[in-house]
Every structure is written in C-alpha cells, then in structure tokens.
Amino acid sequence: MKILIVADIEGVAGVNAGLQGTPGNAEYERARRLMTNEASAAIRGAIAGGATTVTVADSHGPMRNIIAEDLDPRARLIAGKPRPLTMVDGVTPDHAGVILIGHHAAADDYGVLSHTISGAAFHRIEVNGILAGEPTLFGGYAAEIGVPLLAVSGDDRLEQHVKQQFPEAATITVKTCIGAAASDSLSPDASCRLIEAEVSKAINASPAAKPVAPCQAPFIVDVQLMHQMQADAAVLLPSITRTGPRDIRFTVQSHKDIIGTLAALALMSSAVMA
Ligand SMILES: [Zn+2]
C-alpha cells in the first residue's frame, strides 16, 4: 500500500508567525525541526496503519525544509522545486491515499498564516465559484487520478474548510486559530502523538475511501492577485483574461493545468515585483 504525505509548515503545532516559515533565521531552524517531527509522526502512523511504501513530499516555500537525516528512515523524501505538480508531485494512480500534514486555511479565509500557494501573489482563488485552498487543488488532483485524500492536519479553520470540500477525509486539529499570526496550540509532542494515532486510523479505513474532488471539469479559475502589476504581467499569457484591476480568469480541463498555471503565475508575480 503506497501513501504520499505532503508536508507543509504553517499548520504545524507551535508555528504561527511568517518568520518561522522563512529560511535564514533561528526561528525557522526550530520550525523546520517541528515540521520534520510531524512528518515522521505521520510516517509512523501510516506504517502502523498498513502502508508499505511511504513518501514524504516537502512542500513549503523552498521545498527543502525537512531535515532529511532526522526524518523516519522508512520513508522516501521528495524535495526541491520547481516540480511539475508542485506540492503533490509523486502521487500516482497506484497510491492508496494522500495525507496533508502541517497545512493551513485558504487565501482570503480566516486561519493561521492562511494563503493559497503564494501569499505574495494570490489574494483569493476560486474554482467554479468555490474558494480554493491547497487541499482543493492538490486533493482535487489526487481525486482526479483516483486517489483519495485521507487525512489533513492543521488548525481549526483548515478543518472547517476540508470538512466542506472533502467530507470523508479525517481532520487532525493541532491548534486553534486566534488570528492570522496567533494560535492556541497543542505541544509539539502531543501534536505528534495525535497525528500518529489519527493517520494510522485513516490508513486502516482507506480501502473504503472514495476519491471525490470538490470541483469538476471544466474549471473556471478566478484569481485575485495582490497587485495590479501582477495582473499586467499575467495577461501576457494568451490563456489569461483580465476581469478587474487585480483580477484574472482562465479556463482549463484538469487539476494538473490549474496547478501548473497557478505555479507559473506565482513565479511571474514574484518576478514582476522584484
Ligand atoms: Zn507553506
């Protein structure tokens, strides 16, 4: 049984400030250790639940945050960027499920460090009129190729979002959102114990899980960028239409193309503001 664990940092217990996700300071060095520990807890849970092949995809920012030598050695590690499917690269139709650890609420929603793909690029993303967070896009991709989203860990706002869009997925709530950069969190140790236990249960139940994406093709993607100049750059691509000063729209037929277009727009958006 193959499982992909997609590890992010903003939803890790004890993380609530942007600095903790930004390389080059002591706070980040601590936070990446907490992220590595939560990923290892998910590996232990996955193997206890029956997984035989476990891969962790390091999926925050530079995508090389996990301290490889400290990760449970029974898993493989995907790291570095750009990757064709960004956060969910590595999932194939023969996987039994995807698990998101350390995740966060969507851009323009309440939540600790909430954003979607890039806080510097995207103010809000909707797919077919539904607020899109990273679970919407990456869990949606997995579902599209027949792989269910089994479990998600993060704050209580993420939990609400996932319950609406993936009602069958288990939600593991390790902290309560007080504000954009404030939380009431379990201790890192208690969070790891909870993740291990809940992931194990979710893997055990996975044969009955159904892959259902919250959005179906065709996908009309409405994006509000952070700055007008980012929309000026985006419309250089012939597939993008302008719908407002900071607003653009594109239509694609697959989650893969939503993800690829958004990843390219994030790169363009940071380049044009540099
Ligand atoms: Zn992140």
PDB file of C-alpha atoms in Angstrom, residues 2 7 21 27 34 51 58 62 70 79 86 145 148 158 174 179 183 193 238 243 257 261:
ATOM      1  CA  LYS A   2       1.556   3.292  -1.182  1.00  0.00           C
ATOM      2  CA  ALA A   7       4.288  18.216   4.395  1.00  0.00           C
ATOM      3  CA  GLY A  21       8.477  29.638   7.562  1.00  0.00           C
ATOM      4  CA  GLU A  27      13.027  30.653  14.434  1.00  0.00           C
ATOM      5  CA  LEU A  34       8.935  20.651  14.307  1.00  0.00           C
ATOM      6  CA  ALA A  51       1.218   1.337   4.447  1.00  0.00           C
ATOM      7  CA  ASP A  58       8.491  18.572   1.237  1.00  0.00           C
ATOM      8  CA  PRO A  62      11.794  26.464  -0.962  1.00  0.00           C
ATOM      9  CA  ASP A  70      16.109  13.328  11.105  1.00  0.00           C
ATOM     10  CA  ALA A  79      12.287  17.821  -2.097  1.00  0.00           C
ATOM     11  CA  THR A  86       4.424  21.193  -7.092  1.00  0.00           C
ATOM     12  CA  ILE A 145      -6.426  10.328 -10.807  1.00  0.00           C
ATOM     13  CA  PRO A 148      -8.490   9.736  -2.095  1.00  0.00           C
ATOM     14  CA  LEU A 158      -8.499  24.400   7.851  1.00  0.00           C
ATOM     15  CA  VAL A 174      -3.430  20.531  16.297  1.00  0.00           C
ATOM     16  CA  GLY A 179      -5.615  35.361  14.454  1.00  0.00           C
ATOM     17  CA  SER A 183      -2.795  30.338  17.786  1.00  0.00           C
ATOM     18  CA  ARG A 193       1.112  11.659  19.146  1.00  0.00           C
ATOM     19  CA  PRO A 238      -2.871  34.307 -24.143  1.00  0.00           C
ATOM     20  CA  THR A 243     -11.608  40.696 -15.195  1.00  0.00           C
ATOM     21  CA  ASP A 257      -3.470  22.508 -15.578  1.00  0.00           C
ATOM     22  CA  THR A 261      -0.934  27.684 -14.402  1.00  0.00           C
TER      23      THR A 261
END
